[in-house]
PDB file of C-alpha atoms in Angstrom:
ATOM      1  CA  GLN B 131     105.704  81.866 108.582  1.00  0.00           C
ATOM      2  CA  VAL B 132     103.613  82.894 105.623  1.00  0.00           C
ATOM      3  CA  GLN B 133     104.963  83.167 102.377  1.00  0.00           C
ATOM      4  CA  LEU B 134     104.111  85.424  99.219  1.00  0.00           C
ATOM      5  CA  VAL B 135     104.116  85.218  95.742  1.00  0.00           C
ATOM      6  CA  GLU B 136     103.047  87.989  94.162  1.00  0.00           C
ATOM      7  CA  SER B 137     103.015  87.998  89.883  1.00  0.00           C
ATOM      8  CA  GLY B 138     100.976  90.235  87.759  1.00  0.00           C
ATOM      9  CA  GLY B 139     103.040  92.974  87.159  1.00  0.00           C
ATOM     10  CA  GLY B 140     104.427  94.522  83.990  1.00  0.00           C
ATOM     11  CA  SER B 141     104.568  96.908  81.314  1.00  0.00           C
ATOM     12  CA  VAL B 142     101.133  99.197  80.400  1.00  0.00           C
ATOM     13  CA  GLN B 143     100.422 102.733  79.151  1.00  0.00           C
ATOM     14  CA  PRO B 144      98.662 105.420  81.135  1.00  0.00           C
ATOM     15  CA  GLY B 145      95.060 104.599  81.390  1.00  0.00           C
ATOM     16  CA  GLY B 146      95.794 100.736  81.098  1.00  0.00           C
ATOM     17  CA  SER B 147      94.825  98.592  83.524  1.00  0.00           C
ATOM     18  CA  LEU B 148      96.781  95.524  85.870  1.00  0.00           C
ATOM     19  CA  ARG B 149      95.989  92.838  88.545  1.00  0.00           C
ATOM     20  CA  LEU B 150      98.096  91.931  90.776  1.00  0.00           C
ATOM     21  CA  SER B 151      98.136  88.673  92.769  1.00  0.00           C
ATOM     22  CA  CYS B 152      99.039  87.579  96.232  1.00  0.00           C
ATOM     23  CA  ALA B 153      99.323  83.701  97.321  1.00  0.00           C
ATOM     24  CA  ALA B 154      99.290  83.101 100.563  1.00  0.00           C
ATOM     25  CA  SER B 155     100.939  79.636 101.740  1.00  0.00           C
ATOM     26  CA  ARG B 156      98.100  79.681 104.922  1.00  0.00           C
ATOM     27  CA  SER B 157      94.685  80.669 105.007  1.00  0.00           C
ATOM     28  CA  ILE B 158      94.557  84.114 104.904  1.00  0.00           C
ATOM     29  CA  PHE B 159      91.227  84.482 107.148  1.00  0.00           C
ATOM     30  CA  SER B 160      93.902  83.583 109.687  1.00  0.00           C
ATOM     31  CA  ILE B 161      96.055  86.615 108.703  1.00  0.00           C
ATOM     32  CA  ASN B 162      95.184  90.058 110.552  1.00  0.00           C
ATOM     33  CA  ALA B 163      95.905  92.123 107.631  1.00  0.00           C
ATOM     34  CA  MET B 164      97.553  91.658 104.162  1.00  0.00           C
ATOM     35  CA  GLY B 165      98.116  94.522 101.892  1.00  0.00           C
ATOM     36  CA  TRP B 166     100.408  96.374  98.931  1.00  0.00           C
ATOM     37  CA  TYR B 167     103.410  98.380  99.398  1.00  0.00           C
ATOM     38  CA  ARG B 168     105.337 100.496  96.465  1.00  0.00           C
ATOM     39  CA  GLN B 169     108.178 101.913  95.782  1.00  0.00           C
ATOM     40  CA  ALA B 170     109.958 104.208  93.661  1.00  0.00           C
ATOM     41  CA  PRO B 171     113.437 104.747  92.690  1.00  0.00           C
ATOM     42  CA  GLY B 172     114.760 107.194  95.731  1.00  0.00           C
ATOM     43  CA  LYS B 173     111.597 106.986  97.316  1.00  0.00           C
ATOM     44  CA  GLN B 174     110.501 105.622 100.508  1.00  0.00           C
ATOM     45  CA  ARG B 175     108.355 102.095 100.260  1.00  0.00           C
ATOM     46  CA  GLU B 176     104.647 103.450 100.849  1.00  0.00           C
ATOM     47  CA  LEU B 177     101.491 101.651 101.911  1.00  0.00           C
ATOM     48  CA  VAL B 178      99.164 101.333  98.642  1.00  0.00           C
ATOM     49  CA  ALA B 179      95.882  99.254  99.940  1.00  0.00           C
ATOM     50  CA  VAL B 180      95.619  97.095 103.181  1.00  0.00           C
ATOM     51  CA  ILE B 181      92.799  94.882 104.154  1.00  0.00           C
ATOM     52  CA  THR B 182      92.319  93.322 107.309  1.00  0.00           C
ATOM     53  CA  SER B 183      90.982  89.553 108.242  1.00  0.00           C
ATOM     54  CA  GLY B 184      87.349  91.296 109.158  1.00  0.00           C
ATOM     55  CA  GLY B 185      87.339  93.177 105.939  1.00  0.00           C
ATOM     56  CA  SER B 186      88.234  96.660 106.698  1.00  0.00           C
ATOM     57  CA  ILE B 187      90.263  98.272 103.519  1.00  0.00           C
ATOM     58  CA  ASN B 188      92.581 101.289 103.685  1.00  0.00           C
ATOM     59  CA  TYR B 189      93.775 102.518 100.434  1.00  0.00           C
ATOM     60  CA  ALA B 190      96.354 105.504  99.924  1.00  0.00           C
ATOM     61  CA  ASP B 191      95.029 109.057  98.703  1.00  0.00           C
ATOM     62  CA  SER B 192      97.201 108.381  95.741  1.00  0.00           C
ATOM     63  CA  VAL B 193      94.768 105.369  94.634  1.00  0.00           C
ATOM     64  CA  LYS B 194      91.375 105.648  95.842  1.00  0.00           C
ATOM     65  CA  GLY B 195      88.679 105.429  92.994  1.00  0.00           C
ATOM     66  CA  ARG B 196      91.476 103.467  91.159  1.00  0.00           C
ATOM     67  CA  PHE B 197      92.741 100.760  92.394  1.00  0.00           C
ATOM     68  CA  THR B 198      90.168  97.865  94.869  1.00  0.00           C
ATOM     69  CA  ILE B 199      92.127  95.269  96.730  1.00  0.00           C
ATOM     70  CA  SER B 200      90.208  92.389  97.320  1.00  0.00           C
ATOM     71  CA  ARG B 201      90.623  88.474  98.745  1.00  0.00           C
ATOM     72  CA  ASP B 202      89.792  85.451  97.793  1.00  0.00           C
ATOM     73  CA  ASN B 203      90.020  82.869 100.845  1.00  0.00           C
ATOM     74  CA  ALA B 204      89.308  80.054  99.316  1.00  0.00           C
ATOM     75  CA  LYS B 205      92.470  80.721  96.820  1.00  0.00           C
ATOM     76  CA  ASN B 206      94.185  82.108 100.020  1.00  0.00           C
ATOM     77  CA  THR B 207      94.774  85.117  97.460  1.00  0.00           C
ATOM     78  CA  VAL B 208      94.559  88.495  97.659  1.00  0.00           C
ATOM     79  CA  TYR B 209      94.232  91.137  94.788  1.00  0.00           C
ATOM     80  CA  LEU B 210      95.551  94.324  93.162  1.00  0.00           C
ATOM     81  CA  GLN B 211      92.978  95.938  90.595  1.00  0.00           C
ATOM     82  CA  MET B 212      94.690  98.906  88.920  1.00  0.00           C
ATOM     83  CA  ASN B 213      92.814 100.713  87.018  1.00  0.00           C
ATOM     84  CA  SER B 214      93.602 104.132  85.084  1.00  0.00           C
ATOM     85  CA  LEU B 215      96.768 104.200  85.564  1.00  0.00           C
ATOM     86  CA  LYS B 216      99.313 107.041  85.589  1.00  0.00           C
ATOM     87  CA  PRO B 217     103.022 107.462  85.445  1.00  0.00           C
ATOM     88  CA  GLU B 218     103.711 108.112  88.995  1.00  0.00           C
ATOM     89  CA  ASP B 219     101.999 104.589  89.164  1.00  0.00           C
ATOM     90  CA  THR B 220     105.403 103.225  88.286  1.00  0.00           C
ATOM     91  CA  ALA B 221     106.993 101.797  91.340  1.00  0.00           C
ATOM     92  CA  VAL B 222     107.666  97.948  92.441  1.00  0.00           C
ATOM     93  CA  TYR B 223     104.646  96.523  94.110  1.00  0.00           C
ATOM     94  CA  TYR B 224     105.362  94.632  97.877  1.00  0.00           C
ATOM     95  CA  CYS B 225     103.042  92.330  98.909  1.00  0.00           C
ATOM     96  CA  ASN B 226     102.279  92.114 102.923  1.00  0.00           C
ATOM     97  CA  ALA B 227     101.299  90.071 105.496  1.00  0.00           C
ATOM     98  CA  LEU B 228     101.155  91.017 108.954  1.00  0.00           C
ATOM     99  CA  LEU B 229     100.195  87.933 111.610  1.00  0.00           C
ATOM    100  CA  ILE B 230      99.630  88.404 115.225  1.00  0.00           C
ATOM    101  CA  ARG B 231     100.380  86.167 117.656  1.00  0.00           C
ATOM    102  CA  THR B 232     101.918  86.765 120.793  1.00  0.00           C
ATOM    103  CA  VAL B 233     104.453  88.582 119.116  1.00  0.00           C
ATOM    104  CA  VAL B 234     104.071  90.581 115.220  1.00  0.00           C
ATOM    105  CA  THR B 235     105.465  89.565 112.123  1.00  0.00           C
ATOM    106  CA  ASP B 236     105.567  90.773 109.006  1.00  0.00           C
ATOM    107  CA  TYR B 237     105.992  88.689 106.009  1.00  0.00           C
ATOM    108  CA  TRP B 238     106.910  89.826 102.264  1.00  0.00           C
ATOM    109  CA  GLY B 239     107.298  89.011  98.538  1.00  0.00           C
ATOM    110  CA  GLN B 240     110.368  89.919  96.235  1.00  0.00           C
ATOM    111  CA  GLY B 241     108.254  92.128  94.605  1.00  0.00           C
ATOM    112  CA  THR B 242     106.963  92.500  91.248  1.00  0.00           C
ATOM    113  CA  GLN B 243     107.930  95.336  89.007  1.00  0.00           C
ATOM    114  CA  VAL B 244     104.629  98.214  87.395  1.00  0.00           C
ATOM    115  CA  THR B 245     105.700 100.267  84.362  1.00  0.00           C
ATOM    116  CA  VAL B 246     103.570 102.632  83.539  1.00  0.00           C
ATOM    117  CA  SER B 247     104.607 104.763  80.354  1.00  0.00           C
ATOM    118  CA  SER B 248     103.562 105.884  77.205  1.00  0.00           C
TER     119      SER B 248
END
């Protein structure tokens, strides 16, 4: 089992930056993949960025060049650095952990609100 605690959300102006943190209750190198998703009102939850235990990274096209996902294994934490924020980035951001053993299990944080407005 994995417990995820998110932090770092807030309200910023367009062009501003935020760094989201996701602290996991176990060593993240034992978790197959961790990532960030977001969901805006009236829209489906969408993938923002994912990093695997092997170091592979994928980003949504809408955030490439602006967002960076990283991890600190010693702190069991995954980060999402968000730069050049746009109003369309406004959403609730959720941390996700994918654990693959005999079965595949997804774990989710409670989400943190990011609001980008002038």
